[in-house]
mmCIF file of C-alpha atoms in Angstrom:
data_model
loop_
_atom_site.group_PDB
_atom_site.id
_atom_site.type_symbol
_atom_site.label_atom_id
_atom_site.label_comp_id
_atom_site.label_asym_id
_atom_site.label_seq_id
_atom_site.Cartn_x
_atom_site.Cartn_y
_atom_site.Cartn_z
ATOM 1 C CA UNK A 116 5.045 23.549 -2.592
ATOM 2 C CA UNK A 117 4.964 21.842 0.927
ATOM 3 C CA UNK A 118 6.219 18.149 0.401
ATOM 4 C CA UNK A 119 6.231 15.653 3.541
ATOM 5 C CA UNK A 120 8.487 12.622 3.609
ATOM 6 C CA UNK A 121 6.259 10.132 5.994
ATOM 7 C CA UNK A 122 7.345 6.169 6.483
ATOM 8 C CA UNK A 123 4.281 4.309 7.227
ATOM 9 C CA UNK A 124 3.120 0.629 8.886
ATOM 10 C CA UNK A 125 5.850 1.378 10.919
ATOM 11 C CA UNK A 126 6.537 4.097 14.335
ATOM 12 C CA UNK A 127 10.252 3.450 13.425
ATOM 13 C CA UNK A 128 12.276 5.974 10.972
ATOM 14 C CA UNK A 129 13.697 4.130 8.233
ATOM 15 C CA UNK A 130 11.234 1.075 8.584
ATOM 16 C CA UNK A 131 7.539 0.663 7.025
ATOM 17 C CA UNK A 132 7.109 2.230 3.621
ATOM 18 C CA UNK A 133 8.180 5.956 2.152
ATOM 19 C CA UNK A 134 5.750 7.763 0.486
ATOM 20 C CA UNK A 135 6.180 11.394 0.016
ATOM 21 C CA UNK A 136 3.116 13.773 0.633
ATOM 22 C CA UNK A 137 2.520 16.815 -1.640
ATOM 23 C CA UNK A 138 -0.481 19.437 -0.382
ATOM 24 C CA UNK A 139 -2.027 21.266 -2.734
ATOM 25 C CA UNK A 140 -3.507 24.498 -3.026
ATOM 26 C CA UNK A 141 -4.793 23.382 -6.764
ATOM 27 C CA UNK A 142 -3.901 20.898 -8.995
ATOM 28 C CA UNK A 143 -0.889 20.709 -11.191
ATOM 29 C CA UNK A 144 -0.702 18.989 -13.962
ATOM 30 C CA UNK A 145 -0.521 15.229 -14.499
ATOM 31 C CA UNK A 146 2.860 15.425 -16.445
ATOM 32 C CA UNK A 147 4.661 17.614 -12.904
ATOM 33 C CA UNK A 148 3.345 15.227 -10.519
ATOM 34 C CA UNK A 149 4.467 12.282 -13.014
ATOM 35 C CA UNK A 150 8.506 14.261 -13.079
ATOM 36 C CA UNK A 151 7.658 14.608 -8.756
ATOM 37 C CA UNK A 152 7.044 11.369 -8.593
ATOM 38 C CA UNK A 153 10.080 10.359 -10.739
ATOM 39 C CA UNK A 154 12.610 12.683 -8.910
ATOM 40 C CA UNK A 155 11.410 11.174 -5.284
ATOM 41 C CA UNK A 156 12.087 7.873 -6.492
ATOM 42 C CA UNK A 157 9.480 6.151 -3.870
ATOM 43 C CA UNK A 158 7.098 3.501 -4.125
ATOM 44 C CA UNK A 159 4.200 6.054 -4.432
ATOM 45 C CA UNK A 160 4.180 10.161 -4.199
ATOM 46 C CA UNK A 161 0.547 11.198 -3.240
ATOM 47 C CA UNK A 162 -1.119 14.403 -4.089
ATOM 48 C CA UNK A 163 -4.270 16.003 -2.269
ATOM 49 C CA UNK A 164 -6.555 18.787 -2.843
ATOM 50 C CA UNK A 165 -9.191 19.929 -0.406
ATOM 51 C CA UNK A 166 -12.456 20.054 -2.267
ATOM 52 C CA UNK A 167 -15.126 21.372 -0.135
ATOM 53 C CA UNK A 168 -15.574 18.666 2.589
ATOM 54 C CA UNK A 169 -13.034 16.057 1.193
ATOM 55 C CA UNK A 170 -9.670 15.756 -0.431
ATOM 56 C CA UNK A 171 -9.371 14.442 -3.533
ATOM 57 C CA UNK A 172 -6.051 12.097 -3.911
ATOM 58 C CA UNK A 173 -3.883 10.957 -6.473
ATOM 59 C CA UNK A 174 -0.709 8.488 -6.270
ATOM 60 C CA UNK A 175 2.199 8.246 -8.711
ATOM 61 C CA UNK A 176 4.468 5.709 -8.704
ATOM 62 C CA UNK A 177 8.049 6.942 -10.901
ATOM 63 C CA UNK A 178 6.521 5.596 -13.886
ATOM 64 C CA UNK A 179 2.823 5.889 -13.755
ATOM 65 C CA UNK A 180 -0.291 6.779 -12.242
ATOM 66 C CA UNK A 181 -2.131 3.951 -9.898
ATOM 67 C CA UNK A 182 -5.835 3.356 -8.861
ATOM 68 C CA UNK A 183 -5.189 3.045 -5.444
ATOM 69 C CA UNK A 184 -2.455 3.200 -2.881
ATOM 70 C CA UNK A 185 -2.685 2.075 1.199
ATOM 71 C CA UNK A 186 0.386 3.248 2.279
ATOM 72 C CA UNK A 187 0.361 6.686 0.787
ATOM 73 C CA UNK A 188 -3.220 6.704 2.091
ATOM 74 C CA UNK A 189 -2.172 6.732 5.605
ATOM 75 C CA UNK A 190 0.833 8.799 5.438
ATOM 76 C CA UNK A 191 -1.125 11.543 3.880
ATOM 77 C CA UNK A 192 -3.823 10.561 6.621
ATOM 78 C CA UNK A 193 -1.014 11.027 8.490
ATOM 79 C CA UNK A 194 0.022 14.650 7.492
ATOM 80 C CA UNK A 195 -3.840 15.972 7.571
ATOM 81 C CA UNK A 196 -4.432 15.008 10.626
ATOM 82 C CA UNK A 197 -0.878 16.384 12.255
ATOM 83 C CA UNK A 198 -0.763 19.488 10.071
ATOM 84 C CA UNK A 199 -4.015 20.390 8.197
ATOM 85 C CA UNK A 200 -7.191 19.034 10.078
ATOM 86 C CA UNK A 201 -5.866 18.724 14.150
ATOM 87 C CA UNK A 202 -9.468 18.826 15.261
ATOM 88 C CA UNK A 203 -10.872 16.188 12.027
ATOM 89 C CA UNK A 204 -11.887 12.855 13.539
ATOM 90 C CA UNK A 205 -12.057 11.373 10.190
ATOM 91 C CA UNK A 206 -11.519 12.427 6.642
ATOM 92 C CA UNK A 207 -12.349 11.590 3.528
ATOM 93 C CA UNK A 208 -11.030 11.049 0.530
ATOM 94 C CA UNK A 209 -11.954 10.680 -3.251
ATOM 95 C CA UNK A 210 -10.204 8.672 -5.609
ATOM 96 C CA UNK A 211 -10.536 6.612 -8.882
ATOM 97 C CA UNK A 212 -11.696 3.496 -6.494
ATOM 98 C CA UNK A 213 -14.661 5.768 -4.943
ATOM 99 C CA UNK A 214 -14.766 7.656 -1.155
ATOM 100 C CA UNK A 215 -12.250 6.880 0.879
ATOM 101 C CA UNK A 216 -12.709 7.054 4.659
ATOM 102 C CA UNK A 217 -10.054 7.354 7.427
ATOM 103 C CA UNK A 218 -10.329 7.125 11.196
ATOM 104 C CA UNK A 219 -7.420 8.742 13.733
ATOM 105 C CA UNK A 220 -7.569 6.458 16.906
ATOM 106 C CA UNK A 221 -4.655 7.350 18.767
ATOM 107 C CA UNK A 222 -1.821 6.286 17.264
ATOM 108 C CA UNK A 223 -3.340 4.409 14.580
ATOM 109 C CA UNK A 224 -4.892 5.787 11.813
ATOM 110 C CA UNK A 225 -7.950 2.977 10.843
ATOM 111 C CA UNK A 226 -8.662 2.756 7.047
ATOM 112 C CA UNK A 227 -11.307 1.580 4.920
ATOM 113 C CA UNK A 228 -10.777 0.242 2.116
ATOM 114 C CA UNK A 229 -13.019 -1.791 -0.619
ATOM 115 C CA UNK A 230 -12.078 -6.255 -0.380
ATOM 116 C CA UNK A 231 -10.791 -7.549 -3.485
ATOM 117 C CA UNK A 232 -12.062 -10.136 -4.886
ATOM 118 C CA UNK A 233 -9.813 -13.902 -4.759
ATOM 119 C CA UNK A 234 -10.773 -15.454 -8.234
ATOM 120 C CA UNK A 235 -9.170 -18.902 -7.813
ATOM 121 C CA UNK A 236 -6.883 -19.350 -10.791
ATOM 122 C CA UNK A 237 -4.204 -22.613 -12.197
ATOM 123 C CA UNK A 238 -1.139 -22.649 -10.689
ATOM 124 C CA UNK A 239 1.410 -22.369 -14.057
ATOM 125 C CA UNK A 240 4.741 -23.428 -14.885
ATOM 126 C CA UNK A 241 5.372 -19.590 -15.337
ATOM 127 C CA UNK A 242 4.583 -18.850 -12.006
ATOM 128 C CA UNK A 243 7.353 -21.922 -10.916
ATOM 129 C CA UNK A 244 9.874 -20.427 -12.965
ATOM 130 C CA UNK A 245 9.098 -16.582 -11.290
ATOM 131 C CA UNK A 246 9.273 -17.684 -7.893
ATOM 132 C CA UNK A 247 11.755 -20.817 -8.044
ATOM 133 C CA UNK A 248 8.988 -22.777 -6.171
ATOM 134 C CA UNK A 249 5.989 -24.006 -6.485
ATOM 135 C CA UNK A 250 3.063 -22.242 -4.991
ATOM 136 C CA UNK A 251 0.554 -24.063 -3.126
ATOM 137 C CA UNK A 252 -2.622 -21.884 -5.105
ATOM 138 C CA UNK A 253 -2.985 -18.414 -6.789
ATOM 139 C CA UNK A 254 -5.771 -16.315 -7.019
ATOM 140 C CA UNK A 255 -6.086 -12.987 -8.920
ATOM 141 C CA UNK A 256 -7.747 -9.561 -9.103
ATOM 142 C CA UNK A 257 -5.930 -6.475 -9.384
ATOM 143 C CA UNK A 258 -2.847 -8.407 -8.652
ATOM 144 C CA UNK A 259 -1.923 -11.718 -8.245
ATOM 145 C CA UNK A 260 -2.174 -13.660 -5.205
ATOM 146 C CA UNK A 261 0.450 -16.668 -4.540
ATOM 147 C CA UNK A 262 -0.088 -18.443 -1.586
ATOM 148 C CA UNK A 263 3.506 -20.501 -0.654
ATOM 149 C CA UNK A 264 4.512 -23.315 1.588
ATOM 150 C CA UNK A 265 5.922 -21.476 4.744
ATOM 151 C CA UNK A 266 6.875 -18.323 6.113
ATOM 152 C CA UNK A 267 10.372 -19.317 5.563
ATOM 153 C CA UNK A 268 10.001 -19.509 2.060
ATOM 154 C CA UNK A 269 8.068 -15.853 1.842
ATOM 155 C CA UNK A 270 11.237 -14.613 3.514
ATOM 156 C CA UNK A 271 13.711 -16.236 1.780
ATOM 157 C CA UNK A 272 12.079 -15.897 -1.592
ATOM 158 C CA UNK A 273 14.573 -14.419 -4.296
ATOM 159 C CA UNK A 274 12.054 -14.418 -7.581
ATOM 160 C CA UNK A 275 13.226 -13.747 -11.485
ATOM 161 C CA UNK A 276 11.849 -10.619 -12.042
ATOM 162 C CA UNK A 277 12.161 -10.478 -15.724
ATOM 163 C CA UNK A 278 9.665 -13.440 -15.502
ATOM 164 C CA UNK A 279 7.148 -11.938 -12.940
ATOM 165 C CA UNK A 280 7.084 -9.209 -15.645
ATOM 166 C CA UNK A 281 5.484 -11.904 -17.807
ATOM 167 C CA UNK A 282 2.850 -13.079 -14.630
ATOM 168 C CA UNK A 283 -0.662 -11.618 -14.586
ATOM 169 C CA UNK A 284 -1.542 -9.057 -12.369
ATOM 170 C CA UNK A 285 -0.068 -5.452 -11.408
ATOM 171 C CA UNK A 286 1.477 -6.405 -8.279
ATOM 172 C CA UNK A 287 2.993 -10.409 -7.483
ATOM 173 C CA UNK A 288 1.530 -11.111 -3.965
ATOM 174 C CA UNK A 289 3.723 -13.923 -1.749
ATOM 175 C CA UNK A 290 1.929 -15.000 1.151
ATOM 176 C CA UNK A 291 1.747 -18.043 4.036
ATOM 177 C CA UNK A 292 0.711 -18.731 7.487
ATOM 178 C CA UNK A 293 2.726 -16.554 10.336
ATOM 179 C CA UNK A 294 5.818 -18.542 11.728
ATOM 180 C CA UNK A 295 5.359 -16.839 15.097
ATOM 181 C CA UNK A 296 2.541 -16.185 17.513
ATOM 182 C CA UNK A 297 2.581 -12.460 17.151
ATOM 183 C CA UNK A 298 1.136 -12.327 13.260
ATOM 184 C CA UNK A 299 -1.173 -14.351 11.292
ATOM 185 C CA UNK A 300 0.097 -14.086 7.987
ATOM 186 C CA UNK A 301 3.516 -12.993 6.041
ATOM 187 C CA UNK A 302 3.240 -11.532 2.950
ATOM 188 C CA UNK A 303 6.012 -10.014 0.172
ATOM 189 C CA UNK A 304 4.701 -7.881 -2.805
ATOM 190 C CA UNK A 305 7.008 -7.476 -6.026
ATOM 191 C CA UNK A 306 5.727 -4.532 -8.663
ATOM 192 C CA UNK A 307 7.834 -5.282 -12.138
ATOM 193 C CA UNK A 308 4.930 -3.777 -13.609
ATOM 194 C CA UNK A 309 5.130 -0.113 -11.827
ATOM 195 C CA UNK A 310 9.072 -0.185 -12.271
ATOM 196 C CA UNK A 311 9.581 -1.466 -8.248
ATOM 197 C CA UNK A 312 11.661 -4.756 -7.676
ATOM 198 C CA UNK A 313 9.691 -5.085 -3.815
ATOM 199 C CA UNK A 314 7.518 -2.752 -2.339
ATOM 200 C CA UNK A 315 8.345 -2.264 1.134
ATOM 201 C CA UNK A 316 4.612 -2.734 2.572
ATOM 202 C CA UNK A 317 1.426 -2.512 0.358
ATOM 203 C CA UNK A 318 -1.994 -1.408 2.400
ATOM 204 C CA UNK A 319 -3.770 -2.109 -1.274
ATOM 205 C CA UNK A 320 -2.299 -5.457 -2.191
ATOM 206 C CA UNK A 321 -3.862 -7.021 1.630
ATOM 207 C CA UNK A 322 -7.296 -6.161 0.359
ATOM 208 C CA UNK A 323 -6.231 -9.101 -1.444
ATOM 209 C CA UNK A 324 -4.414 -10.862 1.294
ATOM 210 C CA UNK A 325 -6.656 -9.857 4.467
ATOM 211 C CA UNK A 326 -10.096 -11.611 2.731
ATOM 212 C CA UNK A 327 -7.844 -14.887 1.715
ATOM 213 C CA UNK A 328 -6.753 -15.341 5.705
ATOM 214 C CA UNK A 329 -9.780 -14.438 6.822
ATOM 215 C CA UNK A 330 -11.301 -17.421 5.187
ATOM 216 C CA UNK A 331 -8.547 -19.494 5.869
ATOM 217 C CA UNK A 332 -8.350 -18.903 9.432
ATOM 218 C CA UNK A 333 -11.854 -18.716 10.287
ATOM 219 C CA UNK A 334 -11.438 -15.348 11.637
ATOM 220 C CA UNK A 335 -12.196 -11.703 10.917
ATOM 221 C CA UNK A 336 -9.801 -9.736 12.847
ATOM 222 C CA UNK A 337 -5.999 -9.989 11.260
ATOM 223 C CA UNK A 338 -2.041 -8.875 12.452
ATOM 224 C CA UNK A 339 -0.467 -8.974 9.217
ATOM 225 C CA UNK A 340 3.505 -9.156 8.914
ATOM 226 C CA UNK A 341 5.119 -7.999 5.252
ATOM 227 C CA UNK A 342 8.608 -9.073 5.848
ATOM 228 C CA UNK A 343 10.507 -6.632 3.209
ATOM 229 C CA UNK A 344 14.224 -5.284 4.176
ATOM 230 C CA UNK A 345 12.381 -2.703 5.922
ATOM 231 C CA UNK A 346 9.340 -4.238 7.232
ATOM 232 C CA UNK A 347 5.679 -3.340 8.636
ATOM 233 C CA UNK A 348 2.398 -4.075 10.298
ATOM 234 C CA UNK A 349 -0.690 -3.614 9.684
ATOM 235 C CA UNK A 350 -4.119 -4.382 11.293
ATOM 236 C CA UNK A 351 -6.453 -5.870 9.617
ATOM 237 C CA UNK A 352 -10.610 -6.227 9.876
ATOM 238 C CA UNK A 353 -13.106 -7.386 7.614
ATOM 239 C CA UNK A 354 -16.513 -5.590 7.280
ATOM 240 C CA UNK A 355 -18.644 -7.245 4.735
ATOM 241 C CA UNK A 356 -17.164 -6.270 1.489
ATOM 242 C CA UNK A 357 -14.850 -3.422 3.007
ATOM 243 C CA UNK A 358 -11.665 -4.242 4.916
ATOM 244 C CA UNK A 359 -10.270 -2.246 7.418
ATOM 245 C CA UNK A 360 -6.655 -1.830 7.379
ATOM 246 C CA UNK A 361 -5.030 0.221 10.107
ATOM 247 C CA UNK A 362 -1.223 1.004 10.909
ATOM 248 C CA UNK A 363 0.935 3.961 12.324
ATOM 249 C CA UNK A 364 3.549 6.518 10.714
ATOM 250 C CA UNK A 365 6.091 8.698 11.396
ATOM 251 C CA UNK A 366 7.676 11.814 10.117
ATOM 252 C CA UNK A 367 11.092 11.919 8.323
ATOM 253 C CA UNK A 368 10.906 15.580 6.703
ATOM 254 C CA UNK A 369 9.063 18.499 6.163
ATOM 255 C CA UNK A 370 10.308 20.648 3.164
ATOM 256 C CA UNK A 371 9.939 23.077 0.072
ATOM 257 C CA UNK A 372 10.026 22.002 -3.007
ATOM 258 C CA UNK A 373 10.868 24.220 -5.869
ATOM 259 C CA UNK A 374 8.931 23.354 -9.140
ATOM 260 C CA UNK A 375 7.281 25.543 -11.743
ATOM 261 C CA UNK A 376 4.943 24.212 -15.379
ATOM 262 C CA UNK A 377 7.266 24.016 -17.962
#
């Protein structure tokens, strides 16, 4: 079984986020991609099996199936288009959050995604104790949203994560305003739920950010900074109820991987 190793949001090895890329011929079953998953040890391992016109795409984190993943999204984007589908344009992808479609433009591979929804919510004590601060507001949907003071305190942020265990939402979003003229927001995403102390940088969780800025800043068209050890950027557009998220990748591996059904 082919297996890529692909760091995307990033054109820098060892910056961005790892996912690894698995190509399938057919599907194996749910419990090999779960050990996969587990023995990679990354955020997400995708898997993708051309199905007529499309791929259908699955993500594993090392403990569990997820509903939808951005980064593993464009680096298996990423491996199509360099190694499967030169001449594709676009491709498409189903998954458990509907079709999928993703753009190459040059270097950047331009992906649309459905907006989450930001459902207003009470700031708690719990969420005070998690973080160590205060958050200005929260907001949830598929995760929860926690919009801070400062970039400086995004950065700095060093939460309790047996308490954001206890928090609502699958993923703990930290976000505020850019400190610098290059982005427009800074963002941190912590996944106690899926077994991951930080995710590196989370295409999925700004469908959440992305429509929150938007509003914010009055404007539709987004650089987005998630300052992690390793870091990314993605580009961000809002279409309606879609957003457009876009970023670049790079290869760290190509190899064999030797598995067989128990």
């Amino acid at each position: 079984m082919k297996q890529y190793i692909v760091d995307a949001f990033t054109d820098k090895i060892f910056h961005g986020n790892q996912a690894a890329v698995c190509i399938l011929d057919k599907w194996i079953s749910d419990s090999l991609m779960q050990n996969i998953a587990k023995e990679n040890n990354f955020s997400e391992t995708a898997f993708a099996v051309k199905e007529e016109n499309l791929y259908h795409l699955r993500w594993f984190t090392p403990e569990a199936e997820i509903d939808f993943c951005g980064h593993a999204t464009l680096a298996t984007s990423f491996v199509l288009f360099n190694f499967y589908e030169k001449d594709a344009k676009e491709i498409t992808f189903k998954t458990q959050v509907g079709k999928l479609t993703v753009e190459k433009d040059g270097d950047l591979y331009r992906m649309n995604f459905p907006a989450y929804k930001c459902k207003k919510i009470e700031v708690t004590e719990k969420m005070e104790e998690a973080l160590g601060l205060k958050p200005q507001e929260a907001y949830i949907d598929r995760d929860l949203l926690l919009v801070l003071n400062n970039a400086d305190e995004v950065k700095n942020l060093s939460p309790n994560q047996a308490k954001l265990k206890e928090l609502e939402g699958l993923c703990i979003v930290v976000t505020a305003a850019s400190d610098t003229q290059s982005y427009d927001c800074v963002s941190r995403v912590f996944c106690p739920e899926l077994g991951l102390m930080e995710d590196p940088v989370t295409g999925s969780s700004h469908c959440m950010i992305v429509p929150y800025w938007c509003n914010r800043l009055k404007k539709e068209k987004l650089t987005c900074y998630q300052a992690s050890q390793r870091s990314g950027v993605l580009y961000a557009e809002r279409k309606n109820d879609r957003i457009i998220i876009s970023g670049k990748a790079v290869l760290f591996s190509k190899e064999e991987i030797f598995v067989e059904e128990n």
